[in-house]
Amino acid sequence: MDKRMNVSFGSQGAAAVSGEALVSYVFEPEKDGGKPVEGALDEVDKAAGGTISRVASAGELTGKKFETTLLHFVPGIAAQRVLLMGAGKREKFGNAELRRLASVAARFLKARAIKNVAFLAREGQRDAASAQAVTEGLILGTFDGDKYRTDKKNGPLESAILVGFDEPAQAGIDRGRIVAECQNFARELGNEPSNLLTPSMLADRAVAIAREAGLAVDVLDEKRIAELKMGALLGVARGSAEPPRLVVLTYTPEKVVPGAPVLGLVGKAITFDTGGISIKPADNMEKMKFDMAGGAAMLATMRALSQLKPKIKVIAVIPSTENMPGGRAQKPGDVQITMSGKSVEVINTDAEGRLILADGVAYAKQLGATHLVDAATLTGAIVVALGGVNSGVFGTNEAFTQKVLASARAAGEKMWHMPLDDDYRDQIKSTIADIQNVGGRPAGASTAAWFIREFTGDTPWVHLDIAGTAWLDDAKPWGGKGGTGVAVRTLIDLAMNFDTAPTPGSKA
Ligand code: BES
Ligand code: ZN
Ligand code: ZN
């Protein structure tokens, strides 16, 4: 992880904060002749003797989304520069937009080797939630996937002072820092090449995190995986010289009420997906090192929860293996018996994520999870449907699914509810086993979800297909190319806001 950014709360006026840059944002004027410089910025402008409104009159400050206007040595302003970010339309601007805007600003300043900034809040966005969004945005924007470069670019921002926020903003800053640092950790893992992050190495990292975070950890090796009869995970692992691992991390709150819910987080961690015998084409195959992004999200979430301390007990189960076409690899048509006892006909060895999740979900249930969320870079079909914009959300329990969607909204992660009608189930009927692992091209993301559903039983379960959102193919103004750490913020919000009242009728 990058060196920690020092984010603090400043109670002085914006014009008086010294430092390399004072950052704020302007909206597009609501009506013709309206002014972008108003509210909190009016005060800054007054201190600056009207310099900023003169820039606006010159037509250089339009408020268009992500426009950047950098002014140097503005008289009356203690900071060396004033950076005004375009925020677009005010009515469309919430904390999700604020987070992104802060990331864009951080990237802009980092490119200019600026190390310390002040961020001025605007009216309506001065509370702890907004301070959290700004803190997250700044820390996320500072991330660089340059771990293996010897010619490193400019280092990250070192410090930020948030000014103009309400007093309780400090709590938001503290939360935001934990959330964003852990999301960056997930991004870093997603970027790791498969030779430097094998299943064993991923397990080692999990153990190191658990020790540092005070989480209980259990790493199951091949022998224990076999003892548990996880035939689906073992089937995928057969083709690889690297042994599989199944990582279990447990967070236990101080008070555990008997019968209280237990959240199970199951993450797909294929450290490289060649497709196996149903091998993928060479083009873009290198990207398949990110096929462990679901597992990385769970690991990062647990790391954050160990610091944020939710009231709910959380168990993360991360099945991990390579998917390789070795001499002993499973072959199309093979039948595997999963931990649950259900038999699976492996029609396509490239549909391996759902196989390892089948055993992962069954194990999370055995460990006591009463609610399940899985995250997986599962299908190309979800990429076709939703692109890189939304993650796909599938679920069996409407209330729980809505809860996850609400967390996604609160955390500023775009997610879209996808269908899981009973009718789709027909597509994964097998001629010789209980089910088969593919359902053809139509509704490919829904049939993949259905496959996992087969192993969840009555346990409320939500599946996040993050194949399109866990990786940025091209840099965006708010983030560089590579792992995105998607789902981390949503899952943290879900755990933090989980109702821990004992479920009626629970056996405890
Ligand atoms: N890891 C892939 C899914 C994927 C595809 C992620 C593209 C990101 C971008 C998964 O294991 C896979 O290969 N799925 C197949 C399933 C098919 C064989 C039914 C797919 O979606 O093509
Ligand atoms: Zn695959
Ligand atoms: Zn895969």
Coordinates of C-alpha atoms and ligand atoms in Angstrom, one line a residue:
M1 CA 0.0 0.0 0.0
D2 CA 1.1 3.5 -0.7
K3 CA 2.3 5.7 2.2
R4 CA -0.7 6.9 4.1
M5 CA -2.1 10.3 3.2
N6 CA -2.5 12.5 6.2
V7 CA -6.1 13.9 6.0
S8 CA -7.2 16.3 8.7
F9 CA -10.0 18.7 9.5
G10 CA -9.3 22.4 9.3
S11 CA -11.4 25.0 10.9
Q12 CA -9.8 28.1 9.4
G13 CA -11.1 30.0 6.5
A14 CA -10.3 28.7 3.0
A15 CA -8.3 31.8 2.0
A16 CA -6.1 31.5 5.0
V17 CA -5.0 27.8 4.5
S18 CA -1.5 27.7 3.3
G19 CA -0.2 24.8 1.2
E20 CA 0.4 24.0 -2.4
A21 CA -3.2 24.0 -3.6
L22 CA -6.7 25.0 -2.5
V23 CA -9.3 22.9 -4.3
S24 CA -13.0 23.5 -4.7
Y25 CA -15.6 23.1 -7.3
V26 CA -18.1 25.1 -9.3
F27 CA -21.4 24.2 -10.9
E28 CA -22.8 25.1 -14.3
P29 CA -24.9 28.2 -13.8
E30 CA -28.6 27.2 -13.6
K31 CA -29.8 30.0 -15.8
D32 CA -28.3 32.1 -18.5
G33 CA -26.4 34.9 -17.0
G34 CA -26.0 32.9 -13.7
K35 CA -22.7 32.9 -12.1
P36 CA -20.5 29.9 -11.4
V37 CA -18.8 31.7 -8.6
E38 CA -21.2 31.8 -5.6
G39 CA -21.7 30.6 -2.1
A40 CA -18.5 29.4 -0.4
L41 CA -16.6 30.5 -3.5
D42 CA -17.9 34.0 -3.2
E43 CA -16.0 34.4 0.0
V44 CA -12.8 33.1 -1.5
D45 CA -13.3 35.4 -4.4
K46 CA -13.8 38.4 -2.1
A47 CA -10.6 37.5 -0.3
A48 CA -8.9 37.3 -3.7
G49 CA -10.2 40.7 -4.7
G50 CA -12.5 39.3 -7.4
T51 CA -9.8 37.4 -9.3
I52 CA -11.9 34.3 -9.6
S53 CA -15.0 36.0 -10.9
R54 CA -12.8 37.8 -13.5
V55 CA -11.7 34.4 -14.7
A56 CA -15.3 33.3 -14.9
S57 CA -16.2 36.5 -16.8
A58 CA -13.5 35.6 -19.3
G59 CA -15.4 32.4 -20.0
E60 CA -12.8 30.1 -18.5
L61 CA -14.9 28.8 -15.6
T62 CA -17.9 27.1 -17.0
G63 CA -18.6 24.5 -14.3
K64 CA -18.6 21.7 -17.0
K65 CA -18.0 18.3 -15.4
F66 CA -14.3 17.7 -14.7
E67 CA -13.1 20.9 -16.2
T68 CA -10.0 22.0 -14.3
T69 CA -9.0 25.6 -13.9
L70 CA -5.7 26.1 -12.2
L71 CA -4.8 29.6 -10.9
H72 CA -1.4 30.5 -9.5
F73 CA -0.4 32.9 -6.8
V74 CA -3.9 34.4 -6.4
P75 CA -3.6 37.6 -4.3
G76 CA -5.3 37.3 -0.9
I77 CA -5.1 33.4 -1.0
A78 CA -2.5 31.8 1.2
A79 CA -2.3 28.6 -0.9
Q80 CA 0.1 28.7 -3.8
R81 CA -2.6 27.6 -6.3
V82 CA -6.3 27.5 -6.6
L83 CA -7.8 24.5 -8.5
L84 CA -11.4 24.9 -9.4
M85 CA -13.0 21.7 -10.6
G86 CA -16.1 21.7 -12.8
A87 CA -18.9 19.8 -11.1
G88 CA -21.6 19.8 -13.8
K89 CA -25.2 20.4 -12.9
R90 CA -25.9 21.0 -9.2
E91 CA -29.1 18.9 -9.2
K92 CA -27.1 15.9 -10.4
F93 CA -24.3 16.3 -7.9
G94 CA -24.3 14.1 -4.8
N95 CA -21.6 12.4 -2.8
A96 CA -20.8 9.9 -5.5
E97 CA -20.0 12.7 -7.9
L98 CA -18.1 14.5 -5.1
R99 CA -15.9 11.4 -4.6
R100 CA -15.1 11.2 -8.3
L101 CA -14.4 14.9 -8.5
A102 CA -12.0 14.6 -5.6
S103 CA -10.2 11.7 -7.4
V104 CA -9.9 13.8 -10.6
A105 CA -8.4 16.6 -8.6
A106 CA -6.0 14.3 -6.9
R107 CA -4.8 12.9 -10.2
F108 CA -4.5 16.3 -11.7
L109 CA -2.4 17.5 -8.8
K110 CA -0.3 14.4 -8.5
A111 CA 0.6 14.8 -12.2
R112 CA 2.1 18.2 -11.2
A113 CA 4.0 16.7 -8.2
I114 CA 1.9 18.6 -5.7
K115 CA 2.0 17.0 -2.3
N116 CA -0.4 18.8 0.0
V117 CA -3.8 20.3 -0.6
A118 CA -6.7 21.9 1.0
F119 CA -10.2 20.9 -0.1
L120 CA -13.0 23.4 0.4
A121 CA -16.5 22.1 1.0
R122 CA -19.5 23.5 -0.7
E123 CA -22.9 24.3 0.7
G124 CA -25.1 21.2 1.2
Q125 CA -22.0 18.9 1.3
R126 CA -20.4 19.7 4.6
D127 CA -21.4 16.7 6.7
A128 CA -19.4 13.6 7.7
A129 CA -20.7 11.6 4.7
S130 CA -19.4 14.3 2.3
A131 CA -16.1 14.5 4.1
Q132 CA -15.9 10.7 3.8
A133 CA -16.5 11.0 0.1
V134 CA -13.8 13.6 -0.4
T135 CA -11.3 11.6 1.7
E136 CA -12.0 8.5 -0.3
G137 CA -11.8 10.3 -3.6
L138 CA -8.5 11.9 -2.8
I139 CA -6.9 8.6 -1.6
L140 CA -8.3 6.7 -4.5
G141 CA -7.2 9.3 -7.0
T142 CA -3.7 9.1 -5.6
F143 CA -3.3 5.3 -6.3
D144 CA -0.9 4.3 -8.9
G145 CA -0.4 0.8 -10.4
D146 CA 3.3 1.3 -10.8
K147 CA 4.6 -1.1 -8.2
Y148 CA 6.9 -2.9 -10.7
R149 CA 8.2 0.2 -12.5
T150 CA 11.7 1.4 -11.8
D151 CA 10.9 4.8 -13.3
K152 CA 8.1 5.6 -10.9
K153 CA 5.9 8.6 -11.6
N154 CA 5.3 11.3 -9.1
G155 CA 4.6 10.0 -5.6
P156 CA 1.1 10.3 -4.0
L157 CA -0.3 13.3 -2.3
E158 CA 1.0 13.4 1.2
S159 CA -1.6 15.5 3.1
A160 CA -5.0 17.1 2.7
I161 CA -6.9 19.5 4.9
L162 CA -10.6 19.6 4.6
V163 CA -12.0 23.0 5.2
G164 CA -15.5 24.4 5.4
F165 CA -16.9 21.1 6.7
D166 CA -19.1 20.7 9.9
E167 CA -17.4 19.7 13.1
P168 CA -18.3 15.9 12.9
A169 CA -16.5 15.7 9.6
Q170 CA -13.5 14.1 11.4
A171 CA -15.5 10.8 11.8
G172 CA -16.1 10.9 8.0
I173 CA -12.4 11.4 7.3
D174 CA -11.4 8.5 9.5
R175 CA -13.9 6.2 7.9
G176 CA -13.1 7.4 4.4
R177 CA -9.4 6.8 4.9
I178 CA -9.9 3.2 6.0
V179 CA -12.4 2.5 3.2
A180 CA -10.2 4.0 0.4
E181 CA -7.0 2.5 1.6
C182 CA -8.6 -0.9 1.6
Q183 CA -10.1 -0.4 -1.8
N184 CA -6.7 0.6 -3.0
F185 CA -5.4 -2.7 -1.5
A186 CA -8.0 -4.6 -3.6
R187 CA -6.8 -2.7 -6.7
E188 CA -3.2 -3.5 -6.0
L189 CA -4.1 -7.2 -5.7
G190 CA -6.1 -7.1 -8.9
N191 CA -3.1 -5.7 -10.7
E192 CA -0.7 -8.4 -9.4
P193 CA 0.6 -10.7 -12.2
S194 CA -0.2 -14.4 -11.7
N195 CA 3.4 -15.4 -11.3
L196 CA 3.7 -13.0 -8.3
L197 CA 0.3 -13.8 -6.9
T198 CA -0.4 -17.6 -7.0
P199 CA -3.1 -19.1 -4.7
S200 CA -0.4 -19.8 -2.1
M201 CA 0.9 -16.3 -2.2
L202 CA -2.6 -14.9 -2.0
A203 CA -3.2 -17.1 1.1
D204 CA 0.1 -15.8 2.6
R205 CA -1.0 -12.2 2.0
A206 CA -4.3 -13.0 3.7
V207 CA -2.5 -14.5 6.7
A208 CA -0.3 -11.4 6.9
I209 CA -3.4 -9.1 6.8
A210 CA -5.2 -11.2 9.4
R211 CA -2.3 -10.9 11.8
E212 CA -2.0 -7.2 11.4
A213 CA -5.8 -6.7 11.6
G214 CA -6.5 -9.1 14.4
L215 CA -8.8 -11.3 12.3
A216 CA -9.0 -15.1 12.7
V217 CA -7.6 -16.8 9.6
D218 CA -7.6 -20.4 8.4
V219 CA -5.9 -21.5 5.2
L220 CA -7.1 -24.8 3.8
D221 CA -4.5 -26.6 1.7
E222 CA -5.2 -29.3 -0.9
K223 CA -5.4 -32.0 1.7
R224 CA -8.0 -30.3 3.8
I225 CA -9.9 -29.2 0.7
A226 CA -10.0 -32.9 -0.3
E227 CA -11.1 -34.0 3.1
L228 CA -14.0 -31.6 2.8
K229 CA -14.8 -33.2 -0.6
M230 CA -14.7 -30.0 -2.5
G231 CA -14.7 -31.7 -5.8
A232 CA -15.6 -28.7 -7.9
L233 CA -12.7 -26.6 -6.6
L234 CA -10.3 -29.6 -6.9
G235 CA -11.6 -30.2 -10.4
V236 CA -10.6 -26.7 -11.5
A237 CA -7.2 -27.0 -9.7
R238 CA -6.3 -30.3 -11.4
G239 CA -4.9 -28.6 -14.5
S240 CA -2.4 -26.5 -12.6
A241 CA 1.0 -27.2 -11.0
E242 CA 0.1 -24.6 -8.4
P243 CA -1.9 -26.1 -5.5
P244 CA -5.2 -24.5 -4.6
R245 CA -6.0 -22.8 -1.3
L246 CA -9.2 -21.8 0.4
V247 CA -8.8 -18.8 2.7
V248 CA -11.3 -18.2 5.6
L249 CA -11.1 -14.9 7.5
T250 CA -13.4 -14.3 10.4
Y251 CA -14.3 -11.0 12.1
T252 CA -16.1 -11.4 15.4
P253 CA -17.7 -8.4 17.1
E254 CA -17.2 -7.8 20.8
K255 CA -20.8 -8.8 21.6
V256 CA -22.3 -11.8 19.7
V257 CA -26.0 -12.2 20.4
P258 CA -27.2 -15.7 20.1
G259 CA -29.2 -16.1 16.9
A260 CA -27.8 -12.9 15.4
P261 CA -27.2 -13.0 11.6
V262 CA -23.7 -13.9 10.3
L263 CA -22.7 -12.4 7.0
G264 CA -20.7 -14.7 4.6
L265 CA -18.6 -13.1 1.9
V266 CA -17.5 -15.5 -0.8
G267 CA -15.0 -14.3 -3.4
K268 CA -13.9 -15.9 -6.6
A269 CA -10.1 -15.9 -6.6
I270 CA -8.8 -17.5 -9.9
T271 CA -5.3 -16.1 -9.9
F272 CA -5.2 -16.8 -13.6
D273 CA -7.9 -18.0 -16.0
T274 CA -6.6 -19.6 -19.2
G275 CA -10.0 -21.2 -19.7
G276 CA -8.4 -24.7 -19.0
I277 CA -8.9 -27.3 -21.7
S278 CA -11.7 -25.0 -23.1
I279 CA -8.8 -22.6 -23.6
K280 CA -9.3 -18.9 -24.2
P281 CA -7.9 -17.1 -27.3
A282 CA -4.5 -15.3 -26.8
D283 CA -5.9 -11.8 -27.4
N284 CA -6.4 -10.1 -24.0
M285 CA -5.7 -13.3 -22.1
E286 CA -3.2 -11.4 -20.0
K287 CA -6.1 -9.6 -18.4
M288 CA -7.2 -12.8 -16.8
K289 CA -4.8 -12.2 -13.9
F290 CA -7.6 -10.1 -12.5
D291 CA -9.9 -13.1 -12.2
M292 CA -9.3 -13.0 -8.5
A293 CA -10.9 -9.6 -8.0
G294 CA -13.9 -11.0 -6.2
G295 CA -11.6 -12.7 -3.6
A296 CA -9.5 -9.5 -3.4
A297 CA -12.6 -7.5 -2.7
M298 CA -13.5 -9.8 0.2
L299 CA -10.0 -9.7 1.6
A300 CA -10.0 -5.9 1.4
T301 CA -13.4 -5.7 3.0
M302 CA -12.3 -7.8 5.9
R303 CA -9.3 -5.6 6.4
A304 CA -11.5 -2.6 6.5
L305 CA -14.0 -4.2 8.9
S306 CA -11.3 -5.1 11.3
Q307 CA -10.8 -1.4 11.8
L308 CA -14.4 -0.2 11.4
K309 CA -15.8 -2.8 13.8
P310 CA -19.4 -3.5 12.6
K311 CA -21.8 -5.2 15.0
I312 CA -22.2 -8.2 12.8
K313 CA -20.0 -11.3 12.6
V314 CA -18.5 -11.6 9.1
I315 CA -16.9 -14.7 7.6
A316 CA -15.0 -14.4 4.3
V317 CA -14.4 -17.5 2.2
I318 CA -12.0 -17.2 -0.7
P319 CA -11.5 -20.3 -2.8
S320 CA -8.4 -19.8 -4.9
T321 CA -6.8 -21.7 -7.8
E322 CA -5.4 -21.2 -11.3
N323 CA -7.5 -22.5 -14.2
M324 CA -4.9 -24.2 -16.4
P325 CA -4.9 -26.8 -19.1
G326 CA -2.3 -29.2 -17.6
G327 CA -2.0 -32.9 -18.4
R328 CA -4.2 -33.8 -15.5
A329 CA -6.7 -31.0 -16.1
Q330 CA -10.4 -31.7 -16.0
K331 CA -12.0 -32.1 -19.5
P332 CA -15.3 -31.1 -21.0
G333 CA -17.8 -33.7 -20.1
D334 CA -16.2 -34.6 -16.8
V335 CA -18.4 -35.0 -13.8
Q336 CA -17.4 -33.6 -10.4
I337 CA -19.1 -34.1 -7.0
T338 CA -19.3 -30.9 -5.1
M339 CA -19.0 -30.5 -1.3
S340 CA -22.8 -30.3 -1.1
G341 CA -23.0 -33.7 -2.7
K342 CA -24.6 -32.3 -5.9
S343 CA -23.0 -33.6 -9.1
V344 CA -21.9 -31.3 -11.8
E345 CA -21.2 -32.0 -15.5
V346 CA -18.4 -29.7 -16.6
I347 CA -19.4 -28.9 -20.2
N348 CA -16.9 -26.0 -20.5
T349 CA -13.8 -25.8 -18.3
D350 CA -13.8 -22.0 -18.8
A351 CA -16.9 -21.7 -16.6
E352 CA -14.7 -22.4 -13.6
G353 CA -15.7 -19.5 -11.4
R354 CA -19.1 -20.9 -10.6
L355 CA -17.5 -24.3 -9.8
I356 CA -15.2 -22.9 -7.1
L357 CA -18.0 -20.7 -5.8
A358 CA -20.3 -23.8 -5.5
D359 CA -17.9 -25.2 -2.9
G360 CA -17.1 -21.8 -1.4
V361 CA -20.8 -21.0 -0.8
A362 CA -21.4 -24.5 0.7
Y363 CA -18.5 -24.0 3.1
A364 CA -19.6 -20.5 4.2
K365 CA -22.9 -22.0 5.1
Q366 CA -21.3 -24.8 7.0
L367 CA -19.3 -22.2 8.9
G368 CA -22.6 -20.6 10.0
A369 CA -23.3 -17.8 7.5
T370 CA -27.0 -16.9 7.6
H371 CA -26.7 -14.4 4.7
L372 CA -24.4 -14.8 1.7
V373 CA -22.9 -12.3 -0.7
D374 CA -20.5 -13.5 -3.4
A375 CA -18.5 -11.4 -5.8
A376 CA -17.0 -12.8 -8.9
T377 CA -15.6 -11.8 -12.3
L378 CA -18.0 -14.4 -13.5
T379 CA -19.2 -13.9 -17.1
G380 CA -18.4 -12.2 -20.3
A381 CA -22.2 -12.0 -20.7
I382 CA -22.5 -9.4 -17.9
V383 CA -19.8 -7.3 -19.7
V384 CA -22.0 -7.4 -22.8
A385 CA -25.1 -6.4 -20.9
L386 CA -23.8 -3.8 -18.5
G387 CA -20.3 -2.8 -19.8
G388 CA -17.9 -1.3 -17.4
V389 CA -20.5 0.9 -15.8
N390 CA -22.7 -1.3 -13.6
S391 CA -22.0 -4.5 -11.7
G392 CA -24.8 -7.1 -12.1
V393 CA -26.7 -8.0 -9.0
F394 CA -28.7 -11.3 -8.6
G395 CA -30.5 -12.5 -5.6
T396 CA -33.0 -14.9 -4.1
N397 CA -34.3 -12.7 -1.3
E398 CA -35.8 -9.4 -2.3
A399 CA -35.3 -7.7 1.0
F400 CA -31.7 -8.7 1.2
T401 CA -31.0 -7.8 -2.5
Q402 CA -32.5 -4.4 -1.9
K403 CA -30.3 -3.9 1.1
V404 CA -27.2 -4.6 -1.0
L405 CA -28.5 -2.3 -3.7
A406 CA -29.0 0.4 -1.1
S407 CA -25.5 0.0 0.2
A408 CA -24.2 0.2 -3.4
R409 CA -26.0 3.5 -3.8
A410 CA -24.8 4.9 -0.5
A411 CA -21.2 3.9 -1.4
G412 CA -21.4 5.3 -4.8
E413 CA -20.9 2.1 -6.7
K414 CA -23.2 1.5 -9.7
M415 CA -25.0 -1.8 -9.5
W416 CA -28.0 -3.1 -11.5
H417 CA -30.6 -5.7 -10.4
M418 CA -30.6 -8.6 -12.9
P419 CA -33.3 -11.3 -13.4
L420 CA -33.1 -14.8 -11.9
D421 CA -36.5 -16.2 -12.9
D422 CA -37.1 -19.9 -12.3
D423 CA -37.4 -20.3 -16.1
Y424 CA -33.6 -19.8 -16.6
R425 CA -33.0 -22.9 -14.5
D426 CA -33.9 -25.2 -17.4
Q427 CA -30.7 -24.1 -19.3
I428 CA -28.4 -25.8 -16.8
K429 CA -30.1 -29.2 -16.8
S430 CA -27.6 -31.9 -17.4
T431 CA -28.2 -35.2 -19.2
I432 CA -26.1 -37.2 -16.8
A433 CA -25.5 -35.2 -13.6
D434 CA -27.6 -33.0 -11.3
I435 CA -26.6 -29.8 -13.2
Q436 CA -24.2 -28.7 -15.9
N437 CA -21.9 -25.7 -15.6
V438 CA -23.0 -23.8 -18.7
G439 CA -26.4 -22.7 -20.0
G440 CA -25.6 -21.5 -23.5
R441 CA -25.3 -18.0 -24.7
P442 CA -28.7 -16.6 -23.9
A443 CA -28.9 -14.9 -20.5
G444 CA -25.4 -16.2 -19.8
A445 CA -25.0 -14.1 -16.6
S446 CA -28.4 -15.3 -15.2
T447 CA -27.7 -19.0 -15.8
A448 CA -24.2 -18.6 -14.2
A449 CA -26.0 -17.0 -11.2
W450 CA -28.5 -19.9 -11.2
F451 CA -25.6 -22.4 -11.0
I452 CA -24.4 -20.7 -7.8
R453 CA -27.9 -20.5 -6.4
E454 CA -28.1 -24.3 -6.5
F455 CA -25.7 -24.3 -3.6
T456 CA -27.2 -21.6 -1.5
G457 CA -30.4 -23.5 -0.4
D458 CA -32.7 -21.3 1.7
T459 CA -29.9 -18.9 2.8
P460 CA -30.6 -15.3 1.6
W461 CA -27.9 -14.8 -1.1
V462 CA -26.8 -12.0 -3.4
H463 CA -24.4 -12.5 -6.3
L464 CA -22.3 -9.7 -7.7
D465 CA -21.0 -10.3 -11.2
I466 CA -18.1 -7.8 -11.4
A467 CA -16.6 -9.1 -14.6
G468 CA -17.1 -5.7 -16.3
T469 CA -16.4 -3.4 -13.4
A470 CA -13.4 -4.9 -11.6
W471 CA -11.0 -3.6 -14.3
L472 CA -10.6 -0.4 -16.1
D473 CA -9.4 -1.0 -19.7
D474 CA -8.5 2.6 -20.2
A475 CA -7.7 5.3 -17.7
K476 CA -10.6 7.6 -16.7
P477 CA -10.3 11.1 -15.4
W478 CA -10.9 9.6 -11.9
G479 CA -8.8 6.5 -12.1
G480 CA -6.0 4.8 -13.9
K481 CA -6.1 1.6 -16.0
G482 CA -6.2 -1.6 -14.0
G483 CA -7.9 -3.1 -11.0
T484 CA -10.8 -1.0 -9.5
G485 CA -11.4 -2.6 -6.2
V486 CA -15.1 -2.6 -7.0
A487 CA -17.6 -4.0 -4.4
V488 CA -15.4 -3.1 -1.4
R489 CA -17.2 0.1 -0.6
T490 CA -20.6 -1.6 -1.0
L491 CA -19.7 -4.6 1.2
I492 CA -18.3 -2.4 3.9
D493 CA -21.5 -0.3 3.9
L494 CA -23.6 -3.5 4.0
A495 CA -21.7 -4.9 7.0
M496 CA -21.7 -1.5 8.9
N497 CA -25.4 -1.1 8.5
F498 CA -26.5 -4.7 9.0
D499 CA -29.5 -5.2 11.4
T500 CA -28.1 -7.6 13.9
A501 CA -31.3 -8.4 15.7
P502 CA -31.6 -12.1 16.0
T503 CA -33.6 -13.6 13.2
P504 CA -36.9 -15.1 14.4
G505 CA -36.9 -18.8 14.4
S506 CA -33.1 -19.1 14.2
K507 CA -31.6 -22.0 16.0
A508 CA -29.2 -20.7 18.5
Ligands
BES1 N1 -13.3 -15.1 -15.9 C1 -14.2 -15.4 -16.9 C2 -15.3 -14.3 -17.1 C3 -14.8 -13.0 -17.7 C4 -14.9 -12.8 -19.1 C5 -14.3 -12.0 -16.9 C6 -14.4 -11.6 -19.6 C7 -13.9 -10.8 -17.5 C8 -14.0 -10.6 -18.8 C9 -15.0 -16.7 -16.7 O1 -14.4 -17.6 -16.0 C10 -15.4 -17.2 -18.0 O2 -14.5 -17.6 -18.7 N2 -16.7 -17.3 -18.3 C11 -17.1 -17.8 -19.6 C12 -18.3 -18.7 -19.3 C13 -18.7 -19.4 -20.5 C14 -17.8 -20.5 -20.9 C15 -20.1 -20.1 -20.2 C16 -17.6 -16.6 -20.4 O3 -18.3 -15.7 -19.8 O4 -17.3 -16.5 -21.6
ZN2 ZN -13.2 -18.9 -17.2
ZN3 ZN -12.8 -17.0 -14.7

